[in-house]
Short mmCIF file of C-alpha atoms in Angstrom, two decimals:
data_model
loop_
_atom_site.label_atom_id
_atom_site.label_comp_id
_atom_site.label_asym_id
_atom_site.label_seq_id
_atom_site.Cartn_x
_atom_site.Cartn_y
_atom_site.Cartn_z
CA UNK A 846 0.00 0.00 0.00
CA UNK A 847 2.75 2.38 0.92
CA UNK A 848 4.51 1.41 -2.31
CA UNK A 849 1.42 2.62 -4.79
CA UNK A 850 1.02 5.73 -2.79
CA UNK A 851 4.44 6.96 -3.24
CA UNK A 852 4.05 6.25 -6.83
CA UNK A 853 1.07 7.91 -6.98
CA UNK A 854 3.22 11.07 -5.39
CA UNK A 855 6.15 10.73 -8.01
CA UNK A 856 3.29 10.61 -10.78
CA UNK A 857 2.02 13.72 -9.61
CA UNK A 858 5.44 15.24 -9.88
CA UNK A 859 5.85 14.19 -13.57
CA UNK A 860 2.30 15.54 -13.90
CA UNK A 861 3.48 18.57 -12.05
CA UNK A 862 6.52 19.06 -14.44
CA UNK A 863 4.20 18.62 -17.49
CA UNK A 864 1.81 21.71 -16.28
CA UNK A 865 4.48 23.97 -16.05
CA UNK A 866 5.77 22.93 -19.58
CA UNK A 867 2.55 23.41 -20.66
CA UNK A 868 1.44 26.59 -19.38
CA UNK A 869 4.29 28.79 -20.67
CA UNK A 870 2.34 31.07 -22.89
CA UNK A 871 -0.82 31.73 -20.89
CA UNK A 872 0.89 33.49 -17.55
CA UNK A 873 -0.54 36.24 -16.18
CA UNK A 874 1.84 39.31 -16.17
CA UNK A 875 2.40 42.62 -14.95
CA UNK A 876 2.00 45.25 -17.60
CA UNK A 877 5.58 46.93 -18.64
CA UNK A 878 4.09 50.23 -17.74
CA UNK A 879 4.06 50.69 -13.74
CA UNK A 880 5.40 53.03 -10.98
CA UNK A 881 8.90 54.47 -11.15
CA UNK A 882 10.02 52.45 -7.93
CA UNK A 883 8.85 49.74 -9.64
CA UNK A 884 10.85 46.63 -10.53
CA UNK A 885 9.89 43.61 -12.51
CA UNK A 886 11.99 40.43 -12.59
CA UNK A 887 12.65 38.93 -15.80
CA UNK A 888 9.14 36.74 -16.19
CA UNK A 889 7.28 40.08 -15.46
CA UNK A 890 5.73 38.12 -12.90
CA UNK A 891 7.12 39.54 -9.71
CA UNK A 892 7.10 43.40 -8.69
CA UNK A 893 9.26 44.90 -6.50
CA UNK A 894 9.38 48.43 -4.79
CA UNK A 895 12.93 49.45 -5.37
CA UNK A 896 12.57 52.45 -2.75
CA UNK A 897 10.10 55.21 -1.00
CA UNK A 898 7.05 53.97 0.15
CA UNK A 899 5.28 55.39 -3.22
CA UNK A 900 4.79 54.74 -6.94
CA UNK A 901 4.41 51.19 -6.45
CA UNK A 902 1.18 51.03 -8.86
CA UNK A 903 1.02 48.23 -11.18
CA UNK A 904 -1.31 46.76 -14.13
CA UNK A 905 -2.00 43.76 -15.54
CA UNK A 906 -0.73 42.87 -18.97
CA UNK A 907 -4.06 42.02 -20.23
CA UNK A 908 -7.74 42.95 -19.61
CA UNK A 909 -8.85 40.84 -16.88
CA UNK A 910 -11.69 38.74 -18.19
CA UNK A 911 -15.10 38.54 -15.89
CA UNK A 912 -14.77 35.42 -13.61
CA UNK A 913 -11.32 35.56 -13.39
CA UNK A 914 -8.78 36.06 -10.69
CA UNK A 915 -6.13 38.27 -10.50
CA UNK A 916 -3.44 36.40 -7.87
CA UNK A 917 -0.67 37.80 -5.67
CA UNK A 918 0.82 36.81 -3.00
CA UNK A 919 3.19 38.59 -0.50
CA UNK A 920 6.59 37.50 -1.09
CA UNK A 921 8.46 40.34 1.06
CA UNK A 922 7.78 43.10 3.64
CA UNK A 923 9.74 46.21 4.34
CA UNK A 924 9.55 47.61 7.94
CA UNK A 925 9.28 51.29 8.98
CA UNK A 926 6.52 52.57 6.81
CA UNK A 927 2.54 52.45 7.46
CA UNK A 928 -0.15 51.09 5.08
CA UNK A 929 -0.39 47.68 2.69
CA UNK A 930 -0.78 46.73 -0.55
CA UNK A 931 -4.00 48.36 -2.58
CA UNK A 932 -5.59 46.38 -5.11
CA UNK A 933 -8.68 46.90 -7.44
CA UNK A 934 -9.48 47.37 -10.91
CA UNK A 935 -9.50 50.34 -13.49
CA UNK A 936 -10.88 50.57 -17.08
CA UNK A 937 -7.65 53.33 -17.97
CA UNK A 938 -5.26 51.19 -20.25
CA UNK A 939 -1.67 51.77 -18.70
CA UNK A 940 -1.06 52.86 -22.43
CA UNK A 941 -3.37 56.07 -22.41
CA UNK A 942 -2.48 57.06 -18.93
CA UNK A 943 -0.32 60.77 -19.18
CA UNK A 944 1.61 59.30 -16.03
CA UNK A 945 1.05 56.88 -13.61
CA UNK A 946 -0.41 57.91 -10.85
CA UNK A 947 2.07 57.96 -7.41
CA UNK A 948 -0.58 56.23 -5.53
CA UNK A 949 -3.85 54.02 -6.46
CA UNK A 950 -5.53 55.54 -3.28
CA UNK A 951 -6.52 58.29 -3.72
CA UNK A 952 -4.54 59.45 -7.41
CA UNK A 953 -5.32 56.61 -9.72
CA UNK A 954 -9.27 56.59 -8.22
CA UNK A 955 -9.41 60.22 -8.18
CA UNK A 956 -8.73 59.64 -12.61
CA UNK A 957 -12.59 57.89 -12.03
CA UNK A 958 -13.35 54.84 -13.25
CA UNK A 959 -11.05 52.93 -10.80
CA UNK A 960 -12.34 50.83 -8.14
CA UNK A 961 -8.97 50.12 -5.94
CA UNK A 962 -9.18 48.76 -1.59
CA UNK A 963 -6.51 49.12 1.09
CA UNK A 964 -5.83 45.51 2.19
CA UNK A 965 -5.46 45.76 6.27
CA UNK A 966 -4.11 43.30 8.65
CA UNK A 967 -7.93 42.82 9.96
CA UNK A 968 -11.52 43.89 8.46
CA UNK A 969 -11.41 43.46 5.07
CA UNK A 970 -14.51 41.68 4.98
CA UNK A 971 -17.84 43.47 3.39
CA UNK A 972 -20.92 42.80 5.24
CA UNK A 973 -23.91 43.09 3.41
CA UNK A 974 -27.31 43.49 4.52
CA UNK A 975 -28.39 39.70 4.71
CA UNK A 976 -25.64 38.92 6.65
CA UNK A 977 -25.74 41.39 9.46
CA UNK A 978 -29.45 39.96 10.36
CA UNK A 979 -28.07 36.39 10.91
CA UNK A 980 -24.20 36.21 10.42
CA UNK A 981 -23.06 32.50 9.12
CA UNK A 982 -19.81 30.87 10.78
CA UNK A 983 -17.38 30.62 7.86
CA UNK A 984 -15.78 27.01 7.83
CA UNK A 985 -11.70 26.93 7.48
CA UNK A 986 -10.32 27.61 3.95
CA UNK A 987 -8.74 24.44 3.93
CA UNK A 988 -11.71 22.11 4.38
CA UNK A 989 -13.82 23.48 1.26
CA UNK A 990 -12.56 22.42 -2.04
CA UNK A 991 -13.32 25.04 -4.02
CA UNK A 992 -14.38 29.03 -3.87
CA UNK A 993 -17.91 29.81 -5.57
CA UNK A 994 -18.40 33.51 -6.55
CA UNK A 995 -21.56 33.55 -8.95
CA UNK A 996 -20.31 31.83 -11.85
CA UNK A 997 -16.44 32.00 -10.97
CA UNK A 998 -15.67 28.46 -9.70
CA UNK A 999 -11.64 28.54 -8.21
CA UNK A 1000 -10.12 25.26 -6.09
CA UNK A 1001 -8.61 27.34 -3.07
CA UNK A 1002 -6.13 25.03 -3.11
CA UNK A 1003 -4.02 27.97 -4.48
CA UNK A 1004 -6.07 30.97 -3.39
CA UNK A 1005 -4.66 30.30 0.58
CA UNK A 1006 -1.43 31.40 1.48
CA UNK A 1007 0.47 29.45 3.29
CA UNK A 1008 3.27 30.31 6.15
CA UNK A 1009 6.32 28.39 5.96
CA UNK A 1010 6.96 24.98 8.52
CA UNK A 1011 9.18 26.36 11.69
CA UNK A 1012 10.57 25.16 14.80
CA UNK A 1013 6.91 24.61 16.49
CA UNK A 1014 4.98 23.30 13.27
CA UNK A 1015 4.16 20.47 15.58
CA UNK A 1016 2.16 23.21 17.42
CA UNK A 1017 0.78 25.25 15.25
CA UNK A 1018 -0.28 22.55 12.10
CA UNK A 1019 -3.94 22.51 13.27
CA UNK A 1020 -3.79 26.27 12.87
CA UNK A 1021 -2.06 26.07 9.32
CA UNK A 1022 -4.72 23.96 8.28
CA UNK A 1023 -7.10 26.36 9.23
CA UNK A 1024 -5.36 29.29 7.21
CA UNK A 1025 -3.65 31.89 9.76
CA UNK A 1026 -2.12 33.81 8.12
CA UNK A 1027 -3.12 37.83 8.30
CA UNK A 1028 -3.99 39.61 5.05
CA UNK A 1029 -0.79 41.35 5.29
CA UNK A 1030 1.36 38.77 6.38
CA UNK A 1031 4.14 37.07 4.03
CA UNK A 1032 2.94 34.43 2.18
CA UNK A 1033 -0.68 35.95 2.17
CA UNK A 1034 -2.64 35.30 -1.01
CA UNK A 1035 -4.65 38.31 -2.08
CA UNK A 1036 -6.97 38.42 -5.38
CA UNK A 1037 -9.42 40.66 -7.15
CA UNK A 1038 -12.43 39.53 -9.54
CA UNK A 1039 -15.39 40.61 -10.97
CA UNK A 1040 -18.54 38.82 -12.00
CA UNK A 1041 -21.73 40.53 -14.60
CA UNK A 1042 -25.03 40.37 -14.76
CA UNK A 1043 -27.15 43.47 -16.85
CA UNK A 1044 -24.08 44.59 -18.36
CA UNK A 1045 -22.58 45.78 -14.39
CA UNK A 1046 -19.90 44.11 -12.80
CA UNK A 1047 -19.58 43.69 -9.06
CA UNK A 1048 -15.76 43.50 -7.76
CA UNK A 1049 -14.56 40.69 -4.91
CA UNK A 1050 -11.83 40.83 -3.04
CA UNK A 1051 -10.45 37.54 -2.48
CA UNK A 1052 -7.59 37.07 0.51
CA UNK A 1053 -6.43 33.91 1.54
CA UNK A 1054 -9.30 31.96 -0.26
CA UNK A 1055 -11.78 33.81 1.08
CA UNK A 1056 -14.16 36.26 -0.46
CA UNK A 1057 -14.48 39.84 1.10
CA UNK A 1058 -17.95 40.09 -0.13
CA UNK A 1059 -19.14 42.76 -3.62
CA UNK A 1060 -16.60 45.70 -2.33
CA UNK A 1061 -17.57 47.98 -5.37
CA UNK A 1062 -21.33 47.60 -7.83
CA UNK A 1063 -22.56 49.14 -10.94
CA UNK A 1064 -19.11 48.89 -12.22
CA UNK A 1065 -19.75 49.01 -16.46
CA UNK A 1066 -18.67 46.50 -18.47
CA UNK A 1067 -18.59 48.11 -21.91
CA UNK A 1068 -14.93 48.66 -21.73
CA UNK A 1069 -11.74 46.64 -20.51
CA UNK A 1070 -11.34 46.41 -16.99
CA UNK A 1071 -7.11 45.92 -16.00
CA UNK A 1072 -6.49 44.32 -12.35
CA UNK A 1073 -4.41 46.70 -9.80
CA UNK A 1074 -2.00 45.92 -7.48
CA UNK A 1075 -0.19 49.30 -5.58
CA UNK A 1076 2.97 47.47 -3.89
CA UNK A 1077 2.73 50.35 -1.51
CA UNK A 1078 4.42 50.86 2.22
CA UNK A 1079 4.88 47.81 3.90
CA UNK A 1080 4.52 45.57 0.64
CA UNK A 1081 7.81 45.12 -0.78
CA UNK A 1082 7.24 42.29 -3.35
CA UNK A 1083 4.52 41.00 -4.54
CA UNK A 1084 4.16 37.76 -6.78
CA UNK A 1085 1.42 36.67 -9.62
CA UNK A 1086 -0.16 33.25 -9.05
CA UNK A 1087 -1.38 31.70 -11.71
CA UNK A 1088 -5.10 29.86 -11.19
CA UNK A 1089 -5.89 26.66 -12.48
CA UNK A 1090 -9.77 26.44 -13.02
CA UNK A 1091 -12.05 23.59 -12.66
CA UNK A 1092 -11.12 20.49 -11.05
CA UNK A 1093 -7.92 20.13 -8.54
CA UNK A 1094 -4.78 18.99 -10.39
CA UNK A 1095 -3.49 15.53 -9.38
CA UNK A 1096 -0.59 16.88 -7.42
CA UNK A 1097 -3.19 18.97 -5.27
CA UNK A 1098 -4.52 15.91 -4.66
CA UNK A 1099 -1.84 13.98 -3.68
CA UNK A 1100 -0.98 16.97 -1.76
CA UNK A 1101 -4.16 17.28 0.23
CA UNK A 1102 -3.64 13.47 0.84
CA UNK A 1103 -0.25 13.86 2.20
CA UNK A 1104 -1.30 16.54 4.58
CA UNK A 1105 -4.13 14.43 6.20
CA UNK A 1106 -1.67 11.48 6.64
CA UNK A 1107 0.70 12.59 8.94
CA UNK A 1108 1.27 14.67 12.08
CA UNK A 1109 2.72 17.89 11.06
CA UNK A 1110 4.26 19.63 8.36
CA UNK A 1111 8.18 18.65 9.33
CA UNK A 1112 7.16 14.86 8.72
CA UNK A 1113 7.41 15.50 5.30
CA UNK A 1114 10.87 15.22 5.47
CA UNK A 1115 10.75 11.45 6.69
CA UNK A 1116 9.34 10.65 3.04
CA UNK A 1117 11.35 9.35 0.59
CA UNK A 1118 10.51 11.70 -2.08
CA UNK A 1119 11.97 14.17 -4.14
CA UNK A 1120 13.17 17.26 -2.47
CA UNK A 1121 11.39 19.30 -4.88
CA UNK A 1122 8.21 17.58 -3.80
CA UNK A 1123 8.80 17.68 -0.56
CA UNK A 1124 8.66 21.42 -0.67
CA UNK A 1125 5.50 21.55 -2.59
CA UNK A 1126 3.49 19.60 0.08
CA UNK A 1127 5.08 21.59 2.62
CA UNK A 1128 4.16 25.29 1.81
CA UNK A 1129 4.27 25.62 -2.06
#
């Protein structure tokens, strides 16, 4: 039994390696146009603040298409400075724009037709009217296999950031499970969306695989909509993750499967796997 399941894992690995191949021509970028402190590393991918705490506004490459997420996660933090990454959308192509604006909040909204949020550490979440009268207890990210936002179907699997095994993993695994992480931390996952119906969009707000609730309505639809991300203050770096939709790859799977069969995350090292595979079932 133990034999076919670490098969199974090194199959998912191949599998792994094949996706990647695969999926070399339809990455989501960051648009060549951004903030003066802005750096991009060579797969436009990755966006750094070079200095300040300003002009850290960034674009997708592409129009964002309705029911599709635009992914970062938090790859690095500077300390000393006050605020967090902004993220939204705007229907100005980077192209047209005179300059880009220093700030998304308030310059680039201030340009109208830009719908762009502050992410904070805590109270991110919209409540709307139905759920004030009788609030619903949200079950942990990682038990629910996928994210539903009218017709946008996502497996969180790589909506949830994850924070990296330490000296007390033992300790805190249940808690990892249950997705920890603040919206600002490191490894935080933070996405924007936006769905249509009557020729309006409504924007989400997705963090850590779970949605924030409509943050902006009545958004039209007649024109392209680019996704924001304003690696402002705090936010040093910020990555692109790219989404998989529909169902779970096999490595998820075999990932998922992994996680459930041992104690904590540092066990993963007892299994004679691939290092590279190792790492992916850890935190990846």
């Amino acid at each position: 039994m133990q034999h076919k399941f670490l098969l199974w894992l090194k199959i998912a690995e191949a599998v792994r390696i094949t996706e990647m191949a695969a999926m070399s021509d339809p990455y989501i970028c960051f648009h060549h146009i951004h903030g003066t402190n802005v750096r991009l590393d060579d797969s436009q991918t990755q966006a750094t603040r070079a200095e300040s705490f300003g002009n850290g506004v960034c674009f997708s490459k592409e129009p964002l298409d309705p029911d599709k997420i635009f992914l970062v996660e938090i790859v690095e933090k500077e300390l000393g400075w006050c605020g967090n990454a902004r993220i939204g959308l705007t229907a100005h192509n980077p192209r047209n724009l005179e300059s880009v604006p220093e700030y998304s909040l308030p310059d680039l909204v201030n340009l109208g037709s830009s719908w762009v949020f502050a992410i904070t550490r805590n109270h991110n979440k919209v409540i709307t009217d139905d759920q004030e009268s009788s609030p619903a207890p949200t079950p942990p990210c990682y038990m629910e296999a996928y994210l539903q936002i009218g017709k946008c179907k996502i497996p969180k699997d790589k909506l949830v950031g994850r924070s990296r095994p330490g000296r007390y993993s033992h300790l805190l695994d249940q808690l990892y499970k249950t997705n920890i992480l603040p919206a600002t931390a490191r490894g935080s996952r933070i996405g924007v969306l936006y769905t249509t119906h009557a020729n309006v969009g409504e924007m989400h707000l997705v963090i850590n695989g779970e949605d924030m609730g409509p943050c902006a309505k009545g958004i039209p639809t007649n024109q392209p909509l680019y996704a924001v991300v304003d690696v402002f203050a705090s936010t040093k770096t910020v990555r692109i993750i790219q989404v998989d939709y529909g169902f779970p790859s096999l490595q998820t799977l075999c990932r998922q499967l992994v996680q459930k069969c041992i104690m904590n995350r540092l066990a993963i090292d007892w299994l004679d796997l691939p290092d590279p595979l190792k790492n992916y079932c850890k935190y990846e």
